[in-house]
Tab-separated table of C-alpha atoms in Angstrom:
chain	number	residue	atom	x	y	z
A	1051	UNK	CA	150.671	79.495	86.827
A	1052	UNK	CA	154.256	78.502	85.707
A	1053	UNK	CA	157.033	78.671	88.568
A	1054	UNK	CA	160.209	80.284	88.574
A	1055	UNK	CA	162.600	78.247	85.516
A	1056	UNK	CA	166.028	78.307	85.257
A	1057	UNK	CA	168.431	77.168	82.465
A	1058	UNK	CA	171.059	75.544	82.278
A	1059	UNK	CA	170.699	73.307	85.288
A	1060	UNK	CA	174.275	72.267	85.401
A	1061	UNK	CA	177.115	73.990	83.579
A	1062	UNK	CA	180.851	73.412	83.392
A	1063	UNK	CA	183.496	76.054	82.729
A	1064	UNK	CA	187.184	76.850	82.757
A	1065	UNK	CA	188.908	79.289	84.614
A	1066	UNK	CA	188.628	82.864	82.361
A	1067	UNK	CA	186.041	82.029	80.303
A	1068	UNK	CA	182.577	83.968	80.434
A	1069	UNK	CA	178.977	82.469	81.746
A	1070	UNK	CA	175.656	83.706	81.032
A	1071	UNK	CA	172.670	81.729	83.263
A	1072	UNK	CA	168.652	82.732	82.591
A	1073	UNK	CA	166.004	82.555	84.723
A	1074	UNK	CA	161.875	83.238	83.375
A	1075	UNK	CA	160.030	84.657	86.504
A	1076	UNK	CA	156.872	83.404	87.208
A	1077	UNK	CA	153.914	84.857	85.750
A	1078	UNK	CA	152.616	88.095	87.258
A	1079	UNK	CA	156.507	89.161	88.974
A	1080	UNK	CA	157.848	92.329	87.754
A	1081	UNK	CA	160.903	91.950	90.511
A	1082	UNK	CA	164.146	89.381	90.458
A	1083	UNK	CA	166.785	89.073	92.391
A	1084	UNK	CA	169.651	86.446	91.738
A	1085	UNK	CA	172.054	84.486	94.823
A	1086	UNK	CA	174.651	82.440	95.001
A	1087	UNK	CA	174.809	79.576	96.898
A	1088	UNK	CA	178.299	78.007	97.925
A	1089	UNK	CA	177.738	74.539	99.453
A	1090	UNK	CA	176.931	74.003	102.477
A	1091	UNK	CA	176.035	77.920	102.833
A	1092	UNK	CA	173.072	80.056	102.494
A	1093	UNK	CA	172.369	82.287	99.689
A	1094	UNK	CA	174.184	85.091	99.186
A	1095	UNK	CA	172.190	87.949	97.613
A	1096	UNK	CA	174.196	89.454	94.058
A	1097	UNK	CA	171.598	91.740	92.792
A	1098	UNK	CA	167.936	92.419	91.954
A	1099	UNK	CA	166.427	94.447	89.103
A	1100	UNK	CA	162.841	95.903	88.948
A	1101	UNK	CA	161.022	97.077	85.720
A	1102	UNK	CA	164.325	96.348	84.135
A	1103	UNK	CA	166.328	98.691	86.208
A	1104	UNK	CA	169.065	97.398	88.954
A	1105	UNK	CA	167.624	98.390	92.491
A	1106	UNK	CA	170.394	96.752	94.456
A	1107	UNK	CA	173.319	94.923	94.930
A	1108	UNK	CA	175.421	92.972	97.034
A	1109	UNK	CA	179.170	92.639	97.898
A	1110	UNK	CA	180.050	91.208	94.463
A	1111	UNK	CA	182.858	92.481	91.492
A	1112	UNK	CA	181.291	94.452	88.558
A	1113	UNK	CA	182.307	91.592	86.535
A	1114	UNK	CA	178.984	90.079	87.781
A	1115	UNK	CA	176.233	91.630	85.898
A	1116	UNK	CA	172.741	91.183	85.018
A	1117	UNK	CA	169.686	92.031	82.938
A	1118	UNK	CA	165.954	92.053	82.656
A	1119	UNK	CA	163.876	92.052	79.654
A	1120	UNK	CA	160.725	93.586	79.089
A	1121	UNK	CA	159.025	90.056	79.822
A	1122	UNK	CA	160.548	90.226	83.460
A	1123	UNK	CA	162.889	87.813	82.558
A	1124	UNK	CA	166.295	88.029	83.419
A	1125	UNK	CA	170.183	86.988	83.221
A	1126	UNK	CA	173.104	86.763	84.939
A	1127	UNK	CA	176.397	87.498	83.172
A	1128	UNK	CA	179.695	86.245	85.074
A	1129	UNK	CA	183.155	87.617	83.185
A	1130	UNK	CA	186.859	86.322	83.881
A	1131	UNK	CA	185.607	82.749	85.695
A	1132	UNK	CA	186.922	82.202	88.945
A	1133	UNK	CA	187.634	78.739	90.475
A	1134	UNK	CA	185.646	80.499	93.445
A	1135	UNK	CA	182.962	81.293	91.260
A	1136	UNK	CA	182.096	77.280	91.507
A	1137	UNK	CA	178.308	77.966	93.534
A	1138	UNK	CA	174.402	77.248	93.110
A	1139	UNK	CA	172.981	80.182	91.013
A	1140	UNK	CA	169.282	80.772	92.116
A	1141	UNK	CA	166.774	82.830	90.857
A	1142	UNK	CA	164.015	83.995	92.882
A	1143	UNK	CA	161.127	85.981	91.666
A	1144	UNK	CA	158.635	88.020	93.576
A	1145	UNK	CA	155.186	90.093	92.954
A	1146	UNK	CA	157.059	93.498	93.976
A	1147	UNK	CA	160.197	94.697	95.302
A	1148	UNK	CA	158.815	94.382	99.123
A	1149	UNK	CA	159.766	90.970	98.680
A	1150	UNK	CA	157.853	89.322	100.717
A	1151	UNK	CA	157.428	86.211	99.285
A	1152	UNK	CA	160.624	85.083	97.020
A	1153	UNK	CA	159.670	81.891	94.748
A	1154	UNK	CA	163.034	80.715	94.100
A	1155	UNK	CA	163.694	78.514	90.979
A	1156	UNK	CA	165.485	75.095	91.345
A	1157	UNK	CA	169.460	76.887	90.247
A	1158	UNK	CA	172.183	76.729	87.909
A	1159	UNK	CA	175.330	74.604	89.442
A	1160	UNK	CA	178.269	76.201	87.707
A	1161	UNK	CA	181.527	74.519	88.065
A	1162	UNK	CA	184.794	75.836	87.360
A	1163	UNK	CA	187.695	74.209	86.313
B	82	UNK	CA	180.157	90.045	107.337
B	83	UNK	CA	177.768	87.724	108.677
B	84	UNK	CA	174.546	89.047	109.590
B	85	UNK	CA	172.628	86.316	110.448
B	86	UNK	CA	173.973	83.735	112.390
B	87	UNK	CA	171.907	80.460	112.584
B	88	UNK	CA	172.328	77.219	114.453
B	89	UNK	CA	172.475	74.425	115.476
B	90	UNK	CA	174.286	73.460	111.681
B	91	UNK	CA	173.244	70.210	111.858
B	92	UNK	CA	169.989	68.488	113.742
B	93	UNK	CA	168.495	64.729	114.203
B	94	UNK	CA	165.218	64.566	115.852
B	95	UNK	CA	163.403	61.213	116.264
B	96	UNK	CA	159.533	61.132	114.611
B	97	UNK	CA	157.241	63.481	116.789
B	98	UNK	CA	159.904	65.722	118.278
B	99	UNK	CA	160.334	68.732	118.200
B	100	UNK	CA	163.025	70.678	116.309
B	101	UNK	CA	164.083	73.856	117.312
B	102	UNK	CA	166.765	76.005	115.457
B	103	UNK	CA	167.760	79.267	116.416
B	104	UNK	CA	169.232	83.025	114.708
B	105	UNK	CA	170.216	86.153	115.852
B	106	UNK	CA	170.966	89.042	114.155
B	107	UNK	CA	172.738	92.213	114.397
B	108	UNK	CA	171.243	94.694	112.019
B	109	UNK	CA	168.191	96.920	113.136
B	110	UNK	CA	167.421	97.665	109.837
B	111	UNK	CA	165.980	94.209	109.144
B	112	UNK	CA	162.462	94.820	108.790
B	113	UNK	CA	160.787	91.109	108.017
B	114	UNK	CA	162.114	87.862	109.137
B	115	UNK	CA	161.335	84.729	107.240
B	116	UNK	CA	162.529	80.958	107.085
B	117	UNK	CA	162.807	79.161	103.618
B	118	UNK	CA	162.672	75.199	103.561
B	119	UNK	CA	165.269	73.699	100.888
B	120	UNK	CA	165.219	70.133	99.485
B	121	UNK	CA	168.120	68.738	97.566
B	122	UNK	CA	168.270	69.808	94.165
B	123	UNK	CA	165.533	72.487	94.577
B	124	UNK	CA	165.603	76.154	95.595
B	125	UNK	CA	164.388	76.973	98.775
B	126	UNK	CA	160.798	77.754	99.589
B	127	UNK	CA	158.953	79.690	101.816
B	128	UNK	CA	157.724	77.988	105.154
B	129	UNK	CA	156.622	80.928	107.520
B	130	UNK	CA	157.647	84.764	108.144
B	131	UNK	CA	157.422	87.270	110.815
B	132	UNK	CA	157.330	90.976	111.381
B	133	UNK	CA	159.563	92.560	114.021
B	134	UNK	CA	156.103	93.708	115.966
B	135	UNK	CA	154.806	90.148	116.826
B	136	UNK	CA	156.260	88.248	119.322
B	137	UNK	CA	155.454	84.516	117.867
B	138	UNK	CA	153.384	83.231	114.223
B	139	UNK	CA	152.387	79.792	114.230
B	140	UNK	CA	151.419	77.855	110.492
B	141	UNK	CA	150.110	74.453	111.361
B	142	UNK	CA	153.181	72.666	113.361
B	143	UNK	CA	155.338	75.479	112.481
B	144	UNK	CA	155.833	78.421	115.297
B	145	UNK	CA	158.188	81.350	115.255
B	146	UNK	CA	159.513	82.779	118.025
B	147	UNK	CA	161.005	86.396	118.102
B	148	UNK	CA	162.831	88.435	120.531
B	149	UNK	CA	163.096	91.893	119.607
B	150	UNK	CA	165.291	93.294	122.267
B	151	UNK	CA	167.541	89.972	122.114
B	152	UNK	CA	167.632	90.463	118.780
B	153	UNK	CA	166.832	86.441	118.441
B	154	UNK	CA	164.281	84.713	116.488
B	155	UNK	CA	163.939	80.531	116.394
B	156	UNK	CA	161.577	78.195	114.236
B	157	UNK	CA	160.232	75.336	116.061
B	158	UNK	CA	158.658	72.722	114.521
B	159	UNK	CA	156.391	70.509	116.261
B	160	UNK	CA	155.372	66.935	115.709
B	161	UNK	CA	158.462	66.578	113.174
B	162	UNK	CA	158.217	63.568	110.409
B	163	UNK	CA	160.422	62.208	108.064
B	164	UNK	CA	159.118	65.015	105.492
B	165	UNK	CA	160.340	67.579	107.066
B	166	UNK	CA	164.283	66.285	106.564
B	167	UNK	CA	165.350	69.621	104.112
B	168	UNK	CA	168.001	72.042	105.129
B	169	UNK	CA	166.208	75.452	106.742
B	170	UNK	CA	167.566	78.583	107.033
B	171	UNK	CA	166.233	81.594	108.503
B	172	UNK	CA	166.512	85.468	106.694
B	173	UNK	CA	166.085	88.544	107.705
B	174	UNK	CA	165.071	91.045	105.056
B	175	UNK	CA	166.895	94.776	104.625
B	176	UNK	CA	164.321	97.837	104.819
B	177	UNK	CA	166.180	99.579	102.421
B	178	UNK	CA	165.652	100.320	98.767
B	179	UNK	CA	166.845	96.327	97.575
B	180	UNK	CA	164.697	95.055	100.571
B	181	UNK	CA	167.393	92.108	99.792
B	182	UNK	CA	167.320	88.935	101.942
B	183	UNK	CA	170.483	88.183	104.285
B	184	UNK	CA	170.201	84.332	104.714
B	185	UNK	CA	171.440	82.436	107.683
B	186	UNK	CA	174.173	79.293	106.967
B	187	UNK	CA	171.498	76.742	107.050
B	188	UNK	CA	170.656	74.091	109.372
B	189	UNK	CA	170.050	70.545	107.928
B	190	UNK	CA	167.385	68.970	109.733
B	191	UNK	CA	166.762	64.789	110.008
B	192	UNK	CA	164.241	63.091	111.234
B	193	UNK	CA	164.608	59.182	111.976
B	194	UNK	CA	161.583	57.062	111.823
């Protein structure tokens, strides 16, 4: 049973440029939520999709954005860069949308310049 | 908005202490309360959860305490050892439709020798 992978692992951008992170879910989730992570914070929750469809979302711009594919993998699509947007990007996985048990994969640090 | 407020932020506990760290919370629609373990340059993981209708859960040297009316719930870990230095932070999950996690600020636990 794979775990949750994410790609890229680290990732530097300039201020208005676009960023698109990926994250495969591990085998058997259908649910997957993405966070971000400032540091020395907790996660922050951004949104989660199920079956493809977004079933929630938290206090972020629409220039976030996401997707799932069929496979119940997903991205995360940031627009318009902001030196704020500098954060660990985690993706967490889970069997169902009870979320109950998250599996969380090891993140994408984006920096911003 | 914060949530879920956690301390102590940081925590040093010699070998075979006990660490306690502590959250409270202010939303009654948090249905499921667990605490993730994270290790540098991973995501976290899941350690132990509760359910508003049990008063404590204990996993091997790990024991949560919750206090519904106090609306309070703590993690103590008994017998600590060096392997248990990670940051921890406690959640508390939303019973609506997302059933999103709202994650504490962390507390980075060390344990000398």
């Amino acid at each position: 049973e794979t775990g949750v992978t994410q790609s890229p692992t680290h990732l530097i951008k300039t201020r208005g440029q676009q960023v698109t992170l990926r994250c495969s879910s591990q085998s058997g989730h259908n649910t997957v939520s993405w966070y971000q992570q400032a540091l020395g914070q907790g996660p922050q929750f951004i949104f989660q999709y199920y079956r493809e469809e977004e079933n929630g979302r938290g206090n972020f711009p629409p220039r976030f954005s996401g997707l799932q594919f069929p496979n119940y993998s997903s991205e995360l699509n940031v627009n318009a860069l902001e030196l704020d947007d500098s954060a660990l990007y985690l993706c967490a996985s889970s069997r169902d949308r009870a979320n109950e048990k998250l599996f969380f994969g090891s993140g994408t640090q984006l920096s911003v310049l | 908005q914060q949530q879920v407020k956690q301390s102590p932020q940081s925590l040093i506990v010699q070998k075979g202490g006990i660490s306690i760290i502590n959250c409270a919370y202010e939303n009654t629609a948090f249905d499921y309360f667990p605490w993730y373990q994270q290790f540098p340059g991973k995501g976290p993981a899941l350690l132990i959860a509760i359910r508003p209708d049990v008063s404590e859960k204990k996993e091997g040297r790990f024991t949560i305490s919750f206090n519904k009316s106090a609306k309070q719930f703590s993690l103590h870990i008994m017998d600590s050892q060096p392997g248990d230095s990670a940051t921890y932070f406690c959640a508390a999950r939303d019973s609506g439709s997302a059933r999103q996690l709202t994650f504490g600020s962390g507390t980075q636990l060390t344990v000398l020798p």
